[in-house]
Amino acid sequence: MRPPLSPRQRQLLAFIERYIQERGFPPSYEEMRTALKVSSLNGIAEMIAALERKGYIRRQPGKSRAINLQQATTAPPDPLPPSRTCETLPILGAGTAENPLVALLRPRGLISVDSEFFALTGQAWVAALVPDDTMAQEGIRQGDVAIIEQNNQPNNGALVYGFAGEQPFLRRYVESGASFELQSSRRGIAPLRNDGKTPLAIIGIVRGILRRL
């Protein structure tokens, strides 16, 4: 197997092949320089030498336009990007703060996401539909899909998903003394407070948002 070519070497080889197919003889160095917009003939000479060294062409010393294509010289395509893996995550179903596991056990569906893009390592991961527009000021809308790392001990300021009573929420976790509250980004919407009046359960930390256009 011959060594791979640089992008410019592939470009030059493709030009030589096309030129020979159309005219029956190879291009001159000046024609190659003009076609590739190279500033000097030395640059072309270096690329020609590289093509010969890698086995794509053969030159005949002492002859003008003496470039012979080696068999199966078609310029190789750019290498394919490394394969990526997808993870299938459950989309949380209905649940309650008293029994949040029900949402995990009865998912409303599945979604595949790029594990490299979201760095799906460590904790267990789930997805959930954004339930409302309380975080619309941060560009998060009802119906978006949140990618969630399961963790019920978020850091201050984290975006979290969970349940307040029977209602799902997606809000900003803000510590308040020895307690915390869950804040919306929209004005006029009261925070959810951990004051015992409404049971709260945090499922995890939101690490990404997907949206169907």
PDB file of C-alpha atoms in Angstrom:
ATOM      1  CA  MET A   1       0.000   0.000   0.000  1.00  0.00           C
ATOM      2  CA  ARG A   2       1.404   3.351  -1.026  1.00  0.00           C
ATOM      3  CA  PRO A   3       1.919   6.150   1.476  1.00  0.00           C
ATOM      4  CA  PRO A   4      -0.917   8.684   1.768  1.00  0.00           C
ATOM      5  CA  LEU A   5      -0.690  12.062   0.068  1.00  0.00           C
ATOM      6  CA  SER A   6      -1.021  15.525   1.501  1.00  0.00           C
ATOM      7  CA  PRO A   7      -4.024  17.585   0.323  1.00  0.00           C
ATOM      8  CA  ARG A   8      -1.840  19.563  -2.128  1.00  0.00           C
ATOM      9  CA  GLN A   9      -0.226  16.398  -3.470  1.00  0.00           C
ATOM     10  CA  ARG A  10      -3.675  14.882  -4.059  1.00  0.00           C
ATOM     11  CA  GLN A  11      -4.724  18.054  -5.836  1.00  0.00           C
ATOM     12  CA  LEU A  12      -1.686  17.945  -8.122  1.00  0.00           C
ATOM     13  CA  LEU A  13      -2.098  14.243  -8.907  1.00  0.00           C
ATOM     14  CA  ALA A  14      -5.766  14.772  -9.771  1.00  0.00           C
ATOM     15  CA  PHE A  15      -4.823  17.647 -12.095  1.00  0.00           C
ATOM     16  CA  ILE A  16      -2.182  15.530 -13.858  1.00  0.00           C
ATOM     17  CA  GLU A  17      -4.631  12.635 -14.321  1.00  0.00           C
ATOM     18  CA  ARG A  18      -7.341  14.904 -15.700  1.00  0.00           C
ATOM     19  CA  TYR A  19      -4.912  16.688 -18.018  1.00  0.00           C
ATOM     20  CA  ILE A  20      -3.609  13.407 -19.470  1.00  0.00           C
ATOM     21  CA  GLN A  21      -7.144  12.058 -19.941  1.00  0.00           C
ATOM     22  CA  GLU A  22      -8.181  15.170 -21.856  1.00  0.00           C
ATOM     23  CA  ARG A  23      -5.037  15.774 -23.973  1.00  0.00           C
ATOM     24  CA  GLY A  24      -3.107  12.534 -24.061  1.00  0.00           C
ATOM     25  CA  PHE A  25       0.108  13.954 -22.600  1.00  0.00           C
ATOM     26  CA  PRO A  26       1.131  15.366 -19.203  1.00  0.00           C
ATOM     27  CA  PRO A  27       1.120  19.076 -18.302  1.00  0.00           C
ATOM     28  CA  SER A  28       4.209  21.234 -18.068  1.00  0.00           C
ATOM     29  CA  TYR A  29       5.519  22.447 -14.734  1.00  0.00           C
ATOM     30  CA  GLU A  30       4.301  25.946 -15.591  1.00  0.00           C
ATOM     31  CA  GLU A  31       0.793  24.659 -16.279  1.00  0.00           C
ATOM     32  CA  MET A  32       0.821  22.814 -12.957  1.00  0.00           C
ATOM     33  CA  ARG A  33       2.039  25.919 -11.147  1.00  0.00           C
ATOM     34  CA  THR A  34      -0.741  28.013 -12.686  1.00  0.00           C
ATOM     35  CA  ALA A  35      -3.458  25.437 -11.993  1.00  0.00           C
ATOM     36  CA  LEU A  36      -2.510  25.036  -8.334  1.00  0.00           C
ATOM     37  CA  LYS A  37      -1.656  28.738  -7.867  1.00  0.00           C
ATOM     38  CA  VAL A  38       1.802  27.887  -6.547  1.00  0.00           C
ATOM     39  CA  SER A  39       4.220  30.815  -6.361  1.00  0.00           C
ATOM     40  CA  SER A  40       7.279  29.036  -7.768  1.00  0.00           C
ATOM     41  CA  LEU A  41       8.242  26.111  -9.972  1.00  0.00           C
ATOM     42  CA  ASN A  42      10.348  24.780  -7.108  1.00  0.00           C
ATOM     43  CA  GLY A  43       7.155  24.104  -5.170  1.00  0.00           C
ATOM     44  CA  ILE A  44       5.813  22.041  -8.071  1.00  0.00           C
ATOM     45  CA  ALA A  45       9.123  20.205  -8.405  1.00  0.00           C
ATOM     46  CA  GLU A  46       9.017  19.236  -4.733  1.00  0.00           C
ATOM     47  CA  MET A  47       5.465  17.881  -5.026  1.00  0.00           C
ATOM     48  CA  ILE A  48       6.359  15.952  -8.206  1.00  0.00           C
ATOM     49  CA  ALA A  49       9.327  14.420  -6.391  1.00  0.00           C
ATOM     50  CA  ALA A  50       7.025  13.421  -3.521  1.00  0.00           C
ATOM     51  CA  LEU A  51       4.526  11.806  -5.919  1.00  0.00           C
ATOM     52  CA  GLU A  52       7.333   9.806  -7.503  1.00  0.00           C
ATOM     53  CA  ARG A  53       8.832   8.831  -4.174  1.00  0.00           C
ATOM     54  CA  LYS A  54       5.445   7.564  -2.982  1.00  0.00           C
ATOM     55  CA  GLY A  55       4.908   5.554  -6.154  1.00  0.00           C
ATOM     56  CA  TYR A  56       2.107   7.504  -7.845  1.00  0.00           C
ATOM     57  CA  ILE A  57       4.073   8.663 -10.904  1.00  0.00           C
ATOM     58  CA  ARG A  58       7.343   7.896 -12.697  1.00  0.00           C
ATOM     59  CA  ARG A  59       9.519  10.424 -14.503  1.00  0.00           C
ATOM     60  CA  GLN A  60      11.833   9.835 -17.459  1.00  0.00           C
ATOM     61  CA  PRO A  61      15.021  11.857 -16.983  1.00  0.00           C
ATOM     62  CA  GLY A  62      15.977  14.248 -19.770  1.00  0.00           C
ATOM     63  CA  LYS A  63      12.574  14.333 -21.461  1.00  0.00           C
ATOM     64  CA  SER A  64      10.126  17.219 -21.472  1.00  0.00           C
ATOM     65  CA  ARG A  65       6.700  16.497 -19.977  1.00  0.00           C
ATOM     66  CA  ALA A  66       7.992  13.011 -19.125  1.00  0.00           C
ATOM     67  CA  ILE A  67       5.536  11.985 -16.399  1.00  0.00           C
ATOM     68  CA  ASN A  68       3.980   8.537 -16.453  1.00  0.00           C
ATOM     69  CA  LEU A  69       1.136   7.627 -14.163  1.00  0.00           C
ATOM     70  CA  GLN A  70       1.619   4.419 -12.251  1.00  0.00           C
ATOM     71  CA  GLN A  71      -1.203   1.888 -12.337  1.00  0.00           C
ATOM     72  CA  ALA A  72      -4.202   2.658 -10.091  1.00  0.00           C
ATOM     73  CA  THR A  73      -2.992   6.179  -9.466  1.00  0.00           C
ATOM     74  CA  THR A  74      -6.339   7.727  -8.759  1.00  0.00           C
ATOM     75  CA  ALA A  75      -5.803  10.258  -6.023  1.00  0.00           C
ATOM     76  CA  PRO A  76      -6.895   8.641  -2.758  1.00  0.00           C
ATOM     77  CA  PRO A  77      -9.827  10.224  -0.947  1.00  0.00           C
ATOM     78  CA  ASP A  78      -9.393  12.080   2.277  1.00  0.00           C
ATOM     79  CA  PRO A  79      -9.222   9.648   5.178  1.00  0.00           C
ATOM     80  CA  LEU A  80     -12.553   8.947   6.821  1.00  0.00           C
ATOM     81  CA  PRO A  81     -13.110  10.513  10.222  1.00  0.00           C
ATOM     82  CA  PRO A  82     -12.850   8.101  13.129  1.00  0.00           C
ATOM     83  CA  SER A  83     -16.056   6.228  13.800  1.00  0.00           C
ATOM     84  CA  ARG A  84     -18.197   7.650  16.551  1.00  0.00           C
ATOM     85  CA  THR A  85     -20.395   5.744  18.949  1.00  0.00           C
ATOM     86  CA  CYS A  86     -23.939   6.490  20.019  1.00  0.00           C
ATOM     87  CA  GLU A  87     -25.576   5.736  23.320  1.00  0.00           C
ATOM     88  CA  THR A  88     -29.282   4.995  23.611  1.00  0.00           C
ATOM     89  CA  LEU A  89     -30.816   6.824  26.557  1.00  0.00           C
ATOM     90  CA  PRO A  90     -34.283   6.400  28.071  1.00  0.00           C
ATOM     91  CA  ILE A  91     -36.530   9.463  27.912  1.00  0.00           C
ATOM     92  CA  LEU A  92     -37.978   9.868  31.387  1.00  0.00           C
ATOM     93  CA  GLY A  93     -41.688   9.300  31.805  1.00  0.00           C
ATOM     94  CA  ALA A  94     -44.065  10.612  34.453  1.00  0.00           C
ATOM     95  CA  GLY A  95     -42.894  10.508  38.041  1.00  0.00           C
ATOM     96  CA  THR A  96     -43.237  12.154  41.434  1.00  0.00           C
ATOM     97  CA  ALA A  97     -40.930  13.631  44.019  1.00  0.00           C
ATOM     98  CA  GLU A  98     -41.912  10.847  46.422  1.00  0.00           C
ATOM     99  CA  ASN A  99     -41.171   8.148  43.837  1.00  0.00           C
ATOM    100  CA  PRO A 100     -38.876   9.537  41.122  1.00  0.00           C
ATOM    101  CA  LEU A 101     -37.709   6.051  40.101  1.00  0.00           C
ATOM    102  CA  VAL A 102     -41.039   5.515  38.367  1.00  0.00           C
ATOM    103  CA  ALA A 103     -39.878   7.959  35.688  1.00  0.00           C
ATOM    104  CA  LEU A 104     -36.861   5.725  35.042  1.00  0.00           C
ATOM    105  CA  LEU A 105     -38.806   2.483  35.104  1.00  0.00           C
ATOM    106  CA  ARG A 106     -41.518   3.726  32.742  1.00  0.00           C
ATOM    107  CA  PRO A 107     -39.720   5.756  30.065  1.00  0.00           C
ATOM    108  CA  ARG A 108     -41.744   7.462  27.354  1.00  0.00           C
ATOM    109  CA  GLY A 109     -39.232   6.411  24.693  1.00  0.00           C
ATOM    110  CA  LEU A 110     -35.564   6.176  23.715  1.00  0.00           C
ATOM    111  CA  ILE A 111     -33.120   8.539  22.041  1.00  0.00           C
ATOM    112  CA  SER A 112     -29.639   7.949  20.555  1.00  0.00           C
ATOM    113  CA  VAL A 113     -26.976  10.581  21.198  1.00  0.00           C
ATOM    114  CA  ASP A 114     -23.315  10.958  20.283  1.00  0.00           C
ATOM    115  CA  SER A 115     -21.456   9.691  23.347  1.00  0.00           C
ATOM    116  CA  GLU A 116     -18.280  11.600  22.430  1.00  0.00           C
ATOM    117  CA  PHE A 117     -20.048  14.927  21.938  1.00  0.00           C
ATOM    118  CA  PHE A 118     -21.766  14.720  25.311  1.00  0.00           C
ATOM    119  CA  ALA A 119     -18.870  12.908  27.053  1.00  0.00           C
ATOM    120  CA  LEU A 120     -21.174  10.227  28.417  1.00  0.00           C
ATOM    121  CA  THR A 121     -18.865   8.802  31.054  1.00  0.00           C
ATOM    122  CA  GLY A 122     -19.110   8.210  34.770  1.00  0.00           C
ATOM    123  CA  GLN A 123     -22.653   8.426  36.110  1.00  0.00           C
ATOM    124  CA  ALA A 124     -25.752   6.952  34.497  1.00  0.00           C
ATOM    125  CA  TRP A 125     -27.368   9.118  31.838  1.00  0.00           C
ATOM    126  CA  VAL A 126     -30.982   9.735  30.873  1.00  0.00           C
ATOM    127  CA  ALA A 127     -32.950  12.158  28.724  1.00  0.00           C
ATOM    128  CA  ALA A 128     -36.106  14.131  29.447  1.00  0.00           C
ATOM    129  CA  LEU A 129     -38.463  16.468  27.634  1.00  0.00           C
ATOM    130  CA  VAL A 130     -38.270  20.054  28.863  1.00  0.00           C
ATOM    131  CA  PRO A 131     -41.674  20.477  30.555  1.00  0.00           C
ATOM    132  CA  ASP A 132     -42.217  24.243  30.160  1.00  0.00           C
ATOM    133  CA  ASP A 133     -40.663  27.583  29.199  1.00  0.00           C
ATOM    134  CA  THR A 134     -39.412  28.595  32.644  1.00  0.00           C
ATOM    135  CA  MET A 135     -35.815  28.639  31.300  1.00  0.00           C
ATOM    136  CA  ALA A 136     -36.673  30.313  27.991  1.00  0.00           C
ATOM    137  CA  GLN A 137     -34.401  33.280  28.762  1.00  0.00           C
ATOM    138  CA  GLU A 138     -31.483  30.835  28.568  1.00  0.00           C
ATOM    139  CA  GLY A 139     -32.665  29.516  25.204  1.00  0.00           C
ATOM    140  CA  ILE A 140     -34.268  26.354  26.594  1.00  0.00           C
ATOM    141  CA  ARG A 141     -37.798  25.765  25.367  1.00  0.00           C
ATOM    142  CA  GLN A 142     -40.672  23.453  26.128  1.00  0.00           C
ATOM    143  CA  GLY A 143     -40.324  20.237  24.126  1.00  0.00           C
ATOM    144  CA  ASP A 144     -36.520  20.369  23.899  1.00  0.00           C
ATOM    145  CA  VAL A 145     -34.707  17.206  24.966  1.00  0.00           C
ATOM    146  CA  ALA A 146     -32.431  17.550  27.979  1.00  0.00           C
ATOM    147  CA  ILE A 147     -29.439  15.209  28.330  1.00  0.00           C
ATOM    148  CA  ILE A 148     -29.076  14.519  32.032  1.00  0.00           C
ATOM    149  CA  GLU A 149     -26.311  13.073  34.191  1.00  0.00           C
ATOM    150  CA  GLN A 150     -27.969  11.360  37.142  1.00  0.00           C
ATOM    151  CA  ASN A 151     -26.736  13.153  40.253  1.00  0.00           C
ATOM    152  CA  ASN A 152     -28.902  14.400  43.113  1.00  0.00           C
ATOM    153  CA  GLN A 153     -26.125  16.490  44.675  1.00  0.00           C
ATOM    154  CA  PRO A 154     -25.528  19.306  42.166  1.00  0.00           C
ATOM    155  CA  ASN A 155     -23.124  22.177  42.632  1.00  0.00           C
ATOM    156  CA  ASN A 156     -24.426  25.678  43.189  1.00  0.00           C
ATOM    157  CA  GLY A 157     -25.623  27.164  39.898  1.00  0.00           C
ATOM    158  CA  ALA A 158     -26.137  23.849  38.111  1.00  0.00           C
ATOM    159  CA  LEU A 159     -29.070  23.356  35.764  1.00  0.00           C
ATOM    160  CA  VAL A 160     -31.101  20.463  37.139  1.00  0.00           C
ATOM    161  CA  TYR A 161     -34.104  18.313  36.283  1.00  0.00           C
ATOM    162  CA  GLY A 162     -36.451  16.704  38.753  1.00  0.00           C
ATOM    163  CA  PHE A 163     -39.927  16.683  40.245  1.00  0.00           C
ATOM    164  CA  ALA A 164     -41.842  19.081  42.465  1.00  0.00           C
ATOM    165  CA  GLY A 165     -44.693  16.967  43.714  1.00  0.00           C
ATOM    166  CA  GLU A 166     -46.009  15.390  40.511  1.00  0.00           C
ATOM    167  CA  GLN A 167     -44.731  18.153  38.239  1.00  0.00           C
ATOM    168  CA  PRO A 168     -41.403  17.852  36.397  1.00  0.00           C
ATOM    169  CA  PHE A 169     -39.114  20.879  36.417  1.00  0.00           C
ATOM    170  CA  LEU A 170     -35.935  22.090  34.757  1.00  0.00           C
ATOM    171  CA  ARG A 171     -34.420  24.950  36.732  1.00  0.00           C
ATOM    172  CA  ARG A 172     -31.262  26.513  38.125  1.00  0.00           C
ATOM    173  CA  TYR A 173     -30.124  25.104  41.490  1.00  0.00           C
ATOM    174  CA  VAL A 174     -29.160  27.943  43.837  1.00  0.00           C
ATOM    175  CA  GLU A 175     -27.949  27.383  47.382  1.00  0.00           C
ATOM    176  CA  SER A 176     -29.578  29.532  50.040  1.00  0.00           C
ATOM    177  CA  GLY A 177     -27.950  29.164  53.436  1.00  0.00           C
ATOM    178  CA  ALA A 178     -28.341  25.564  54.558  1.00  0.00           C
ATOM    179  CA  SER A 179     -31.098  25.020  52.013  1.00  0.00           C
ATOM    180  CA  PHE A 180     -31.606  25.662  48.306  1.00  0.00           C
ATOM    181  CA  GLU A 181     -34.117  26.935  45.788  1.00  0.00           C
ATOM    182  CA  LEU A 182     -34.781  26.205  42.144  1.00  0.00           C
ATOM    183  CA  GLN A 183     -34.909  29.370  40.077  1.00  0.00           C
ATOM    184  CA  SER A 184     -36.465  30.150  36.714  1.00  0.00           C
ATOM    185  CA  SER A 185     -34.824  32.469  34.187  1.00  0.00           C
ATOM    186  CA  ARG A 186     -38.143  34.207  33.497  1.00  0.00           C
ATOM    187  CA  ARG A 187     -39.342  37.154  35.511  1.00  0.00           C
ATOM    188  CA  GLY A 188     -42.478  36.731  37.542  1.00  0.00           C
ATOM    189  CA  ILE A 189     -42.058  33.003  38.176  1.00  0.00           C
ATOM    190  CA  ALA A 190     -41.486  32.212  41.829  1.00  0.00           C
ATOM    191  CA  PRO A 191     -38.640  29.864  42.724  1.00  0.00           C
ATOM    192  CA  LEU A 192     -39.302  26.386  44.061  1.00  0.00           C
ATOM    193  CA  ARG A 193     -38.051  26.375  47.644  1.00  0.00           C
ATOM    194  CA  ASN A 194     -36.887  23.425  49.677  1.00  0.00           C
ATOM    195  CA  ASP A 195     -39.083  24.425  52.601  1.00  0.00           C
ATOM    196  CA  GLY A 196     -41.083  21.229  53.055  1.00  0.00           C
ATOM    197  CA  LYS A 197     -44.280  22.666  51.577  1.00  0.00           C
ATOM    198  CA  THR A 198     -43.807  20.930  48.232  1.00  0.00           C
ATOM    199  CA  PRO A 199     -41.703  17.756  48.048  1.00  0.00           C
ATOM    200  CA  LEU A 200     -38.731  18.106  45.687  1.00  0.00           C
ATOM    201  CA  ALA A 201     -36.564  15.447  44.067  1.00  0.00           C
ATOM    202  CA  ILE A 202     -33.592  16.162  41.829  1.00  0.00           C
ATOM    203  CA  ILE A 203     -32.939  13.514  39.186  1.00  0.00           C
ATOM    204  CA  GLY A 204     -29.746  14.959  37.773  1.00  0.00           C
ATOM    205  CA  ILE A 205     -27.714  17.713  36.149  1.00  0.00           C
ATOM    206  CA  VAL A 206     -28.525  18.891  32.634  1.00  0.00           C
ATOM    207  CA  ARG A 207     -25.418  18.577  30.431  1.00  0.00           C
ATOM    208  CA  GLY A 208     -26.914  19.338  27.044  1.00  0.00           C
ATOM    209  CA  ILE A 209     -30.036  20.290  25.115  1.00  0.00           C
ATOM    210  CA  LEU A 210     -31.280  18.838  21.825  1.00  0.00           C
ATOM    211  CA  ARG A 211     -33.913  20.518  19.671  1.00  0.00           C
ATOM    212  CA  ARG A 212     -35.911  19.277  16.710  1.00  0.00           C
ATOM    213  CA  LEU A 213     -36.143  21.959  14.021  1.00  0.00           C
TER     214      LEU A 213
END
